[in-house]
Amino acid sequence: MFNRPKSLASECKREFFSQGGTQSILKNDMRNFHSLSPTVLSAGPAKSSPAAKRSKASHFEIEILDAQTRKQICIVDKVMQTSTIHDVKQKFHKACPKWYPSRVGLQLECGGPFLKDYVTIQSIAASSIVTLYFMDLGQQVSWTTVFLAEYTGPLLIYLLFYLRIPYIYDIKESSKRLCHPVVHLACFCHCIHYIRYLLETLFVHKVSAGHTPLKNLIKGCAFYWGFTSWIAYYINHPRYTPPSFGNRQVIISAINFLICEAGNHFINVVLAHPNHTGTNACFPSPNYNPFTWMFFLVSCPNYTYEIGSWISFTVMTQTLPVGIFTLLMSIQMSLWAQKKHKIYLKKFNSYMRRKSAMIPFIL
């Protein structure tokens, strides 16, 4: 009769000691965990395998979407981290042959600026998948083609008017009236100006390898060709009247024109071969050539000489079309000069403090 209570007591003891044992085991486990956790935390995050790290860092996947519809056009895979936007355009052209690289404009965001060809994928990638937006830039032409077309047209057009082609002027009137000497001199100066342009484009200027839309070529040719036709028509007209002050006005203006042309050429040669000190480019400095001393006064002496040439040509011919063309060119070049002057101020502040942009002490 007394066995049952005893057994119950013994069972309670066993249960009690078993609970205490488990609690002691749990306490030991917690101690072990707390003693182990500083070691784990000091060791840092778990390292991924070398193979996985290499694949993420070395290759990217470029998703190209249409900037207007946001629809996917193609995916360019296996793009190296050192690849540039130009390389992506080349691969995009292989996937979509109708869009050649110069026609492709890629944006990181819709409505944002177009990425330059030299930008690397690694510099713009936030992850292994990069999304770019495509925009068709239209038909493109190289800058060399633009300059050659803009300068070849005026050279040939002026010669057509100078020769007094029958369907331009009246044949009888042209045969009766002889050309004034200033007409021949003006033709010589005009040809010298554009021949210099063409030669410098081919052999002096470092023209960008980039492209521009075809509409810029059309606008440039329309401006230069149109004004040349207007100027040449007046100067070579049989009823053209010479300048008011005669040969003195013509000779002084012609000499000044040739001086400005020579100065423009020497300045362009200096700009094409800038001085370098170490790794930092220096502002073009004057040399033994007196024509380069204009760098002491202005930051863009090529525009100064260019405007000087057209002012001299205006005084020499004394015609309204040349004056209007000179005025428009002066406005445009002053804007270009001020823009370049601001860039020079940021790069070469110590050299530019006392310089003007184009006209000494004025502009």
CSV table of N, CA, C and O in Angstrom, one decimal, residues 87-206:
chain,number,residue,atom,x,y,z
A,87,ASP,N,31.5,50.1,-77.4
A,87,ASP,CA,31.5,48.7,-77.6
A,87,ASP,C,30.1,48.1,-77.6
A,87,ASP,O,29.7,47.2,-78.3
A,88,VAL,N,29.3,48.7,-76.7
A,88,VAL,CA,27.9,48.3,-76.6
A,88,VAL,C,27.1,48.6,-77.9
A,88,VAL,O,26.3,47.8,-78.4
A,89,LYS,N,27.4,49.8,-78.4
A,89,LYS,CA,26.8,50.2,-79.7
A,89,LYS,C,27.2,49.2,-80.8
A,89,LYS,O,26.3,48.9,-81.7
A,90,GLN,N,28.4,48.8,-80.8
A,90,GLN,CA,28.8,47.8,-81.8
A,90,GLN,C,28.1,46.5,-81.7
A,90,GLN,O,27.6,46.0,-82.7
A,91,LYS,N,27.9,46.0,-80.5
A,91,LYS,CA,27.2,44.8,-80.3
A,91,LYS,C,25.7,45.0,-80.6
A,91,LYS,O,25.0,44.1,-81.1
A,92,PHE,N,25.2,46.2,-80.3
A,92,PHE,CA,23.8,46.5,-80.6
A,92,PHE,C,23.5,46.5,-82.1
A,92,PHE,O,22.5,46.1,-82.6
A,93,HIS,N,24.5,47.0,-82.8
A,93,HIS,CA,24.4,47.0,-84.3
A,93,HIS,C,24.4,45.6,-84.9
A,93,HIS,O,23.7,45.4,-85.8
A,94,LYS,N,25.2,44.7,-84.3
A,94,LYS,CA,25.1,43.3,-84.7
A,94,LYS,C,23.8,42.7,-84.5
A,94,LYS,O,23.3,41.9,-85.3
A,95,ALA,N,23.2,43.0,-83.4
A,95,ALA,CA,21.8,42.5,-83.1
A,95,ALA,C,20.7,43.2,-83.9
A,95,ALA,O,19.8,42.5,-84.3
A,96,CYS,N,20.9,44.5,-84.2
A,96,CYS,CA,19.9,45.2,-85.0
A,96,CYS,C,20.7,46.0,-86.1
A,96,CYS,O,21.1,47.1,-85.9
A,97,PRO,N,21.0,45.3,-87.2
A,97,PRO,CA,21.8,45.9,-88.2
A,97,PRO,C,21.3,47.2,-88.8
A,97,PRO,O,22.1,48.0,-89.4
A,98,LYS,N,20.0,47.5,-88.7
A,98,LYS,CA,19.5,48.8,-89.3
A,98,LYS,C,19.9,50.0,-88.6
A,98,LYS,O,19.8,51.1,-89.1
A,99,TRP,N,20.4,49.9,-87.4
A,99,TRP,CA,20.9,51.0,-86.6
A,99,TRP,C,22.4,50.9,-86.4
A,99,TRP,O,22.9,50.2,-85.6
A,100,TYR,N,23.2,51.7,-87.2
A,100,TYR,CA,24.6,51.7,-87.1
A,100,TYR,C,25.0,52.5,-85.9
A,100,TYR,O,24.3,53.4,-85.5
A,101,PRO,N,26.2,52.3,-85.4
A,101,PRO,CA,26.6,52.9,-84.1
A,101,PRO,C,26.5,54.4,-84.0
A,101,PRO,O,26.1,54.9,-83.0
A,102,SER,N,26.8,55.1,-85.0
A,102,SER,CA,26.8,56.6,-85.0
A,102,SER,C,25.3,57.1,-84.9
A,102,SER,O,25.1,58.2,-84.5
A,103,ARG,N,24.4,56.2,-85.2
A,103,ARG,CA,23.0,56.6,-85.2
A,103,ARG,C,22.3,56.3,-83.8
A,103,ARG,O,21.2,56.7,-83.6
A,104,VAL,N,23.0,55.5,-83.0
A,104,VAL,CA,22.5,55.0,-81.7
A,104,VAL,C,22.8,56.0,-80.6
A,104,VAL,O,23.9,56.4,-80.4
A,105,GLY,N,21.7,56.5,-79.9
A,105,GLY,CA,21.9,57.3,-78.7
A,105,GLY,C,21.4,56.5,-77.5
A,105,GLY,O,20.3,56.0,-77.5
A,106,LEU,N,22.2,56.4,-76.5
A,106,LEU,CA,21.9,55.6,-75.3
A,106,LEU,C,21.9,56.5,-74.1
A,106,LEU,O,22.8,57.3,-73.9
A,107,GLN,N,20.8,56.3,-73.3
A,107,GLN,CA,20.6,57.1,-72.1
A,107,GLN,C,20.5,56.2,-70.9
A,107,GLN,O,20.0,55.1,-71.0
A,108,LEU,N,21.0,56.7,-69.8
A,108,LEU,CA,20.8,56.0,-68.5
A,108,LEU,C,19.4,56.1,-67.9
A,108,LEU,O,18.9,55.3,-67.3
A,109,GLU,N,18.8,57.3,-68.2
A,109,GLU,CA,17.4,57.6,-67.8
A,109,GLU,C,16.7,58.2,-69.0
A,109,GLU,O,17.3,58.9,-69.8
A,110,CYS,N,15.4,58.0,-69.1
A,110,CYS,CA,14.7,58.6,-70.1
A,110,CYS,C,14.7,60.1,-70.0
A,110,CYS,O,14.4,60.7,-69.0
A,111,GLY,N,15.0,60.8,-71.1
A,111,GLY,CA,15.1,62.2,-71.1
A,111,GLY,C,16.5,62.7,-70.6
A,111,GLY,O,16.7,64.0,-70.6
A,112,GLY,N,17.3,61.9,-70.2
A,112,GLY,CA,18.6,62.3,-69.7
A,112,GLY,C,19.6,62.5,-70.8
A,112,GLY,O,19.3,62.3,-72.0
A,113,PRO,N,20.8,62.9,-70.5
A,113,PRO,CA,21.9,63.2,-71.5
A,113,PRO,C,22.3,61.8,-72.2
A,113,PRO,O,22.3,60.8,-71.5
A,114,PHE,N,22.7,61.9,-73.4
A,114,PHE,CA,23.3,60.8,-74.1
A,114,PHE,C,24.7,60.4,-73.6
A,114,PHE,O,25.5,61.3,-73.3
A,115,LEU,N,24.9,59.2,-73.3
A,115,LEU,CA,26.2,58.7,-72.8
A,115,LEU,C,27.3,58.8,-73.9
A,115,LEU,O,27.0,58.5,-75.0
A,116,LYS,N,28.4,59.3,-73.5
A,116,LYS,CA,29.5,59.5,-74.4
A,116,LYS,C,30.1,58.1,-74.7
A,116,LYS,O,30.0,57.1,-73.9
A,117,ASP,N,30.7,58.0,-75.9
A,117,ASP,CA,31.2,56.7,-76.3
A,117,ASP,C,32.3,56.2,-75.4
A,117,ASP,O,32.6,55.0,-75.3
A,118,TYR,N,33.1,57.1,-74.8
A,118,TYR,CA,34.2,56.6,-74.0
A,118,TYR,C,33.8,56.2,-72.6
A,118,TYR,O,34.7,55.7,-71.8
A,119,VAL,N,32.6,56.4,-72.2
A,119,VAL,CA,32.1,56.0,-70.8
A,119,VAL,C,32.2,54.5,-70.7
A,119,VAL,O,31.7,53.7,-71.5
A,120,THR,N,32.8,54.0,-69.6
A,120,THR,CA,32.8,52.6,-69.3
A,120,THR,C,31.6,52.1,-68.6
A,120,THR,O,30.9,52.8,-67.9
A,121,ILE,N,31.3,50.8,-68.9
A,121,ILE,CA,30.1,50.2,-68.3
A,121,ILE,C,30.2,50.1,-66.8
A,121,ILE,O,29.2,50.3,-66.0
A,122,GLN,N,31.4,49.8,-66.3
A,122,GLN,CA,31.6,49.7,-64.9
A,122,GLN,C,31.3,51.0,-64.1
A,122,GLN,O,30.8,51.0,-63.0
A,123,SER,N,31.5,52.1,-64.8
A,123,SER,CA,31.3,53.4,-64.1
A,123,SER,C,29.8,53.8,-63.9
A,123,SER,O,29.5,54.6,-63.1
A,124,ILE,N,28.9,53.1,-64.7
A,124,ILE,CA,27.5,53.4,-64.6
A,124,ILE,C,26.7,52.3,-64.1
A,124,ILE,O,25.5,52.4,-63.9
A,125,ALA,N,27.3,51.1,-63.9
A,125,ALA,CA,26.6,49.9,-63.4
A,125,ALA,C,26.4,49.9,-61.9
A,125,ALA,O,27.4,50.1,-61.2
A,126,ALA,N,25.1,49.7,-61.5
A,126,ALA,CA,24.8,49.6,-60.1
A,126,ALA,C,24.7,48.1,-59.7
A,126,ALA,O,24.8,47.8,-58.5
A,127,SER,N,24.5,47.3,-60.7
A,127,SER,CA,24.4,45.8,-60.5
A,127,SER,C,24.9,45.2,-61.8
A,127,SER,O,25.4,45.8,-62.7
A,128,SER,N,24.8,43.8,-61.8
A,128,SER,CA,25.2,43.1,-63.0
A,128,SER,C,24.3,43.3,-64.2
A,128,SER,O,24.7,43.0,-65.3
A,129,ILE,N,23.1,43.8,-63.9
A,129,ILE,CA,22.1,44.1,-65.0
A,129,ILE,C,22.0,45.6,-65.2
A,129,ILE,O,21.6,46.3,-64.2
A,130,VAL,N,22.3,46.1,-66.4
A,130,VAL,CA,22.2,47.6,-66.6
A,130,VAL,C,21.2,47.8,-67.7
A,130,VAL,O,21.1,47.2,-68.7
A,131,THR,N,20.3,48.8,-67.4
A,131,THR,CA,19.2,49.1,-68.3
A,131,THR,C,19.6,50.4,-69.0
A,131,THR,O,19.8,51.4,-68.3
A,132,LEU,N,19.6,50.5,-70.3
A,132,LEU,CA,19.8,51.7,-71.1
A,132,LEU,C,18.7,51.9,-72.0
A,132,LEU,O,18.0,51.0,-72.5
A,133,TYR,N,18.4,53.2,-72.3
A,133,TYR,CA,17.3,53.6,-73.2
A,133,TYR,C,17.8,54.1,-74.5
A,133,TYR,O,18.7,54.9,-74.6
A,134,PHE,N,17.3,53.5,-75.6
A,134,PHE,CA,17.7,53.8,-76.9
A,134,PHE,C,16.9,54.8,-77.6
A,134,PHE,O,15.7,54.9,-77.4
A,135,MET,N,17.6,55.7,-78.3
A,135,MET,CA,16.9,56.7,-79.2
A,135,MET,C,17.6,56.8,-80.5
A,135,MET,O,18.8,56.9,-80.5
A,136,ASP,N,16.8,56.8,-81.6
A,136,ASP,CA,17.4,56.9,-82.9
A,136,ASP,C,17.8,58.4,-83.2
A,136,ASP,O,16.9,59.3,-83.2
A,137,LEU,N,19.1,58.6,-83.4
A,137,LEU,CA,19.5,60.0,-83.7
A,137,LEU,C,19.4,60.4,-85.1
A,137,LEU,O,19.7,61.6,-85.4
A,138,GLY,N,18.9,59.6,-86.0
A,138,GLY,CA,18.7,59.9,-87.4
A,138,GLY,C,20.0,59.7,-88.1
A,138,GLY,O,21.0,59.3,-87.6
A,139,GLN,N,19.9,60.0,-89.4
A,139,GLN,CA,21.1,59.9,-90.3
A,139,GLN,C,22.2,60.8,-89.8
A,139,GLN,O,22.0,62.0,-89.6
A,140,GLN,N,23.4,60.2,-89.7
A,140,GLN,CA,24.6,61.0,-89.2
A,140,GLN,C,25.7,61.1,-90.3
A,140,GLN,O,25.8,60.3,-91.2
A,141,VAL,N,26.5,62.2,-90.1
A,141,VAL,CA,27.6,62.4,-91.0
A,141,VAL,C,28.8,62.8,-90.1
A,141,VAL,O,28.6,63.4,-89.0
A,142,SER,N,30.0,62.6,-90.6
A,142,SER,CA,31.2,62.9,-89.8
A,142,SER,C,31.4,64.4,-89.8
A,142,SER,O,31.0,65.1,-90.8
A,143,TRP,N,32.1,64.9,-88.8
A,143,TRP,CA,32.4,66.3,-88.7
A,143,TRP,C,33.4,66.8,-89.8
A,143,TRP,O,33.2,67.9,-90.3
A,144,THR,N,34.3,65.9,-90.3
A,144,THR,CA,35.1,66.2,-91.4
A,144,THR,C,34.3,66.5,-92.6
A,144,THR,O,34.6,67.4,-93.4
A,145,THR,N,33.3,65.6,-92.9
A,145,THR,CA,32.5,65.8,-94.0
A,145,THR,C,31.7,67.2,-94.0
A,145,THR,O,31.6,67.9,-95.0
A,146,VAL,N,31.3,67.5,-92.8
A,146,VAL,CA,30.5,68.8,-92.6
A,146,VAL,C,31.4,70.0,-92.9
A,146,VAL,O,31.0,70.8,-93.7
A,147,PHE,N,32.6,70.0,-92.4
A,147,PHE,CA,33.5,71.1,-92.7
A,147,PHE,C,34.0,71.2,-94.1
A,147,PHE,O,34.0,72.3,-94.7
A,148,LEU,N,34.2,70.1,-94.7
A,148,LEU,CA,34.7,70.1,-96.1
A,148,LEU,C,33.5,70.6,-97.0
A,148,LEU,O,33.7,71.3,-98.0
A,149,ALA,N,32.3,70.1,-96.7
A,149,ALA,CA,31.2,70.6,-97.5
A,149,ALA,C,30.9,72.1,-97.3
A,149,ALA,O,30.6,72.8,-98.3
A,150,GLU,N,31.0,72.5,-96.1
A,150,GLU,CA,30.7,74.0,-95.8
A,150,GLU,C,31.7,74.9,-96.5
A,150,GLU,O,31.4,76.0,-96.9
A,151,TYR,N,33.0,74.4,-96.6
A,151,TYR,CA,34.0,75.3,-97.1
A,151,TYR,C,34.3,75.1,-98.6
A,151,TYR,O,34.7,76.1,-99.3
A,152,THR,N,34.0,74.0,-99.2
A,152,THR,CA,34.1,73.7,-100.6
A,152,THR,C,33.1,74.5,-101.4
A,152,THR,O,33.4,75.1,-102.5
A,153,GLY,N,31.9,74.5,-100.9
A,153,GLY,CA,30.8,75.2,-101.6
A,153,GLY,C,31.1,76.7,-101.8
A,153,GLY,O,31.0,77.2,-103.0
A,154,PRO,N,31.4,77.5,-100.8
A,154,PRO,CA,31.7,78.9,-101.0
A,154,PRO,C,32.8,79.1,-102.0
A,154,PRO,O,32.8,80.1,-102.8
A,155,LEU,N,33.8,78.3,-102.0
A,155,LEU,CA,34.9,78.5,-102.9
A,155,LEU,C,34.5,78.3,-104.4
A,155,LEU,O,34.8,79.2,-105.2
A,156,LEU,N,33.7,77.3,-104.7
A,156,LEU,CA,33.3,77.1,-106.0
A,156,LEU,C,32.2,78.1,-106.5
A,156,LEU,O,32.1,78.6,-107.6
A,157,ILE,N,31.3,78.4,-105.5
A,157,ILE,CA,30.2,79.3,-105.9
A,157,ILE,C,30.7,80.7,-106.2
A,157,ILE,O,30.3,81.3,-107.2
A,158,TYR,N,31.7,81.2,-105.4
A,158,TYR,CA,32.2,82.5,-105.7
A,158,TYR,C,32.9,82.5,-107.1
A,158,TYR,O,32.8,83.5,-107.8
A,159,LEU,N,33.6,81.5,-107.4
A,159,LEU,CA,34.3,81.5,-108.7
A,159,LEU,C,33.2,81.5,-109.9
A,159,LEU,O,33.5,82.1,-110.9
A,160,LEU,N,32.1,80.9,-109.7
A,160,LEU,CA,31.1,80.9,-110.7
A,160,LEU,C,30.6,82.3,-111.0
A,160,LEU,O,30.4,82.7,-112.1
A,161,PHE,N,30.4,83.1,-109.9
A,161,PHE,CA,29.9,84.5,-110.1
A,161,PHE,C,31.1,85.3,-110.6
A,161,PHE,O,30.9,86.3,-111.4
A,162,TYR,N,32.3,85.0,-110.2
A,162,TYR,CA,33.4,85.8,-110.7
A,162,TYR,C,33.6,85.7,-112.2
A,162,TYR,O,34.0,86.6,-112.9
A,163,LEU,N,33.4,84.5,-112.7
A,163,LEU,CA,33.5,84.2,-114.1
A,163,LEU,C,32.3,84.8,-114.9
A,163,LEU,O,32.3,84.7,-116.2
A,164,ARG,N,31.3,85.3,-114.2
A,164,ARG,CA,30.2,85.9,-114.9
A,164,ARG,C,29.5,85.0,-115.9
A,164,ARG,O,29.4,85.2,-117.1
A,165,ILE,N,29.0,83.9,-115.3
A,165,ILE,CA,28.3,82.9,-116.1
A,165,ILE,C,27.1,83.6,-116.8
A,165,ILE,O,26.4,84.3,-116.2
A,166,PRO,N,26.9,83.3,-118.1
A,166,PRO,CA,25.8,84.0,-118.9
A,166,PRO,C,24.4,84.0,-118.2
A,166,PRO,O,23.7,85.0,-118.2
A,167,TYR,N,24.0,82.9,-117.6
A,167,TYR,CA,22.7,82.8,-117.0
A,167,TYR,C,22.6,83.6,-115.7
A,167,TYR,O,21.5,83.6,-115.1
A,168,ILE,N,23.7,84.1,-115.1
A,168,ILE,CA,23.7,84.9,-113.9
A,168,ILE,C,23.5,86.4,-114.2
A,168,ILE,O,22.7,87.0,-113.6
A,169,TYR,N,24.4,86.9,-115.1
A,169,TYR,CA,24.4,88.3,-115.5
A,169,TYR,C,24.0,88.4,-117.0
A,169,TYR,O,24.1,87.5,-117.7
A,170,ASP,N,23.6,89.6,-117.3
A,170,ASP,CA,23.3,89.9,-118.7
A,170,ASP,C,24.6,89.9,-119.6
A,170,ASP,O,25.6,90.5,-119.2
A,171,ILE,N,24.6,89.2,-120.7
A,171,ILE,CA,25.8,89.0,-121.5
A,171,ILE,C,26.3,90.3,-122.0
A,171,ILE,O,27.5,90.6,-122.0
A,172,LYS,N,25.4,91.1,-122.6
A,172,LYS,CA,25.8,92.4,-123.2
A,172,LYS,C,26.4,93.3,-122.1
A,172,LYS,O,27.4,94.0,-122.4
A,173,GLU,N,25.7,93.4,-121.0
A,173,GLU,CA,26.2,94.3,-119.9
A,173,GLU,C,27.6,93.8,-119.4
A,173,GLU,O,28.5,94.6,-119.1
A,174,SER,N,27.7,92.5,-119.3
A,174,SER,CA,29.0,92.0,-118.8
A,174,SER,C,30.2,92.2,-119.7
A,174,SER,O,31.3,92.5,-119.3
A,175,SER,N,29.9,92.2,-121.0
A,175,SER,CA,30.9,92.4,-122.0
A,175,SER,C,31.3,93.8,-122.1
A,175,SER,O,32.5,94.2,-122.4
A,176,LYS,N,30.4,94.8,-121.9
A,176,LYS,CA,30.7,96.2,-122.0
A,176,LYS,C,31.5,96.7,-120.8
A,176,LYS,O,32.4,97.5,-120.9
A,177,ARG,N,31.1,96.2,-119.6
A,177,ARG,CA,31.7,96.8,-118.4
A,177,ARG,C,32.9,95.9,-117.9
A,177,ARG,O,32.7,94.7,-117.7
A,178,LEU,N,34.1,96.4,-117.8
A,178,LEU,CA,35.2,95.7,-117.3
A,178,LEU,C,35.2,95.7,-115.7
A,178,LEU,O,34.7,96.6,-115.1
A,179,CYS,N,35.8,94.6,-115.2
A,179,CYS,CA,35.9,94.5,-113.8
A,179,CYS,C,36.9,95.5,-113.2
A,179,CYS,O,38.0,95.6,-113.7
A,180,HIS,N,36.5,96.1,-112.1
A,180,HIS,CA,37.4,96.9,-111.3
A,180,HIS,C,38.5,96.1,-110.6
A,180,HIS,O,38.2,94.9,-110.3
A,181,PRO,N,39.7,96.6,-110.4
A,181,PRO,CA,40.8,95.8,-109.8
A,181,PRO,C,40.4,95.2,-108.4
A,181,PRO,O,40.8,94.2,-108.1
A,182,VAL,N,39.5,95.9,-107.7
A,182,VAL,CA,39.1,95.4,-106.4
A,182,VAL,C,38.3,94.1,-106.5
A,182,VAL,O,38.3,93.3,-105.6
A,183,VAL,N,37.6,93.9,-107.7
A,183,VAL,CA,36.9,92.7,-107.9
A,183,VAL,C,37.8,91.5,-108.0
A,183,VAL,O,37.6,90.4,-107.4
A,184,HIS,N,38.9,91.7,-108.7
A,184,HIS,CA,39.9,90.6,-108.8
A,184,HIS,C,40.6,90.3,-107.4
A,184,HIS,O,40.8,89.2,-107.0
A,185,LEU,N,40.9,91.4,-106.7
A,185,LEU,CA,41.5,91.3,-105.4
A,185,LEU,C,40.6,90.6,-104.4
A,185,LEU,O,41.0,89.8,-103.6
A,186,ALA,N,39.3,90.9,-104.5
A,186,ALA,CA,38.3,90.3,-103.6
A,186,ALA,C,38.2,88.8,-103.9
A,186,ALA,O,38.1,88.0,-102.9
A,187,CYS,N,38.2,88.4,-105.1
A,187,CYS,CA,38.2,87.0,-105.5
A,187,CYS,C,39.4,86.3,-104.9
A,187,CYS,O,39.3,85.2,-104.4
A,188,PHE,N,40.6,86.9,-105.1
A,188,PHE,CA,41.8,86.3,-104.5
A,188,PHE,C,41.7,86.1,-103.0
A,188,PHE,O,42.0,85.0,-102.5
A,189,CYS,N,41.3,87.2,-102.3
A,189,CYS,CA,41.2,87.1,-100.9
A,189,CYS,C,40.2,86.0,-100.4
A,189,CYS,O,40.4,85.3,-99.5
A,190,HIS,N,39.0,86.0,-101.1
A,190,HIS,CA,38.0,85.0,-100.7
A,190,HIS,C,38.5,83.6,-101.0
A,190,HIS,O,38.2,82.7,-100.1
A,191,CYS,N,39.2,83.4,-102.1
A,191,CYS,CA,39.7,82.0,-102.3
A,191,CYS,C,40.8,81.6,-101.3
A,191,CYS,O,40.8,80.5,-100.9
A,192,ILE,N,41.6,82.6,-101.0
A,192,ILE,CA,42.7,82.3,-100.0
A,192,ILE,C,42.0,81.9,-98.7
A,192,ILE,O,42.5,80.9,-98.0
A,193,HIS,N,41.0,82.6,-98.3
A,193,HIS,CA,40.3,82.3,-97.0
A,193,HIS,C,39.8,80.9,-96.9
A,193,HIS,O,40.1,80.2,-96.0
A,194,TYR,N,39.1,80.4,-98.0
A,194,TYR,CA,38.5,79.1,-97.9
A,194,TYR,C,39.4,78.0,-98.3
A,194,TYR,O,39.3,76.9,-97.8
A,195,ILE,N,40.4,78.3,-99.1
A,195,ILE,CA,41.5,77.3,-99.3
A,195,ILE,C,42.2,77.0,-98.0
A,195,ILE,O,42.6,75.9,-97.7
A,196,ARG,N,42.5,78.1,-97.2
A,196,ARG,CA,43.1,77.9,-95.9
A,196,ARG,C,42.2,77.0,-95.0
A,196,ARG,O,42.7,76.1,-94.3
A,197,TYR,N,41.0,77.3,-95.0
A,197,TYR,CA,40.0,76.5,-94.2
A,197,TYR,C,40.1,75.0,-94.6
A,197,TYR,O,40.2,74.1,-93.7
A,198,LEU,N,40.1,74.7,-95.9
A,198,LEU,CA,40.1,73.3,-96.3
A,198,LEU,C,41.4,72.6,-96.0
A,198,LEU,O,41.4,71.5,-95.5
A,199,LEU,N,42.5,73.3,-96.2
A,199,LEU,CA,43.8,72.7,-95.9
A,199,LEU,C,44.0,72.5,-94.3
A,199,LEU,O,44.5,71.4,-93.9
A,200,GLU,N,43.5,73.4,-93.5
A,200,GLU,CA,43.6,73.2,-92.1
A,200,GLU,C,42.7,72.1,-91.6
A,200,GLU,O,43.1,71.4,-90.7
A,201,THR,N,41.6,72.0,-92.2
A,201,THR,CA,40.7,70.9,-91.9
A,201,THR,C,41.3,69.5,-92.1
A,201,THR,O,41.2,68.6,-91.4
A,202,LEU,N,42.1,69.4,-93.2
A,202,LEU,CA,42.7,68.1,-93.6
A,202,LEU,C,44.0,67.9,-92.9
A,202,LEU,O,44.3,66.7,-92.6
A,203,PHE,N,44.8,68.9,-92.6
A,203,PHE,CA,46.1,68.7,-92.1
A,203,PHE,C,46.5,69.3,-90.8
A,203,PHE,O,47.5,69.0,-90.2
A,204,VAL,N,45.7,70.2,-90.3
A,204,VAL,CA,46.0,70.9,-89.1
A,204,VAL,C,45.1,70.6,-87.9
A,204,VAL,O,45.5,70.1,-86.9
A,205,HIS,N,43.8,70.8,-88.1
A,205,HIS,CA,42.8,70.6,-87.1
A,205,HIS,C,42.7,69.1,-86.7
A,205,HIS,O,42.7,68.3,-87.6
A,206,LYS,N,42.5,68.9,-85.4
A,206,LYS,CA,42.3,67.5,-84.9
A,206,LYS,C,40.7,67.4,-84.8
A,206,LYS,O,40.2,67.6,-83.7
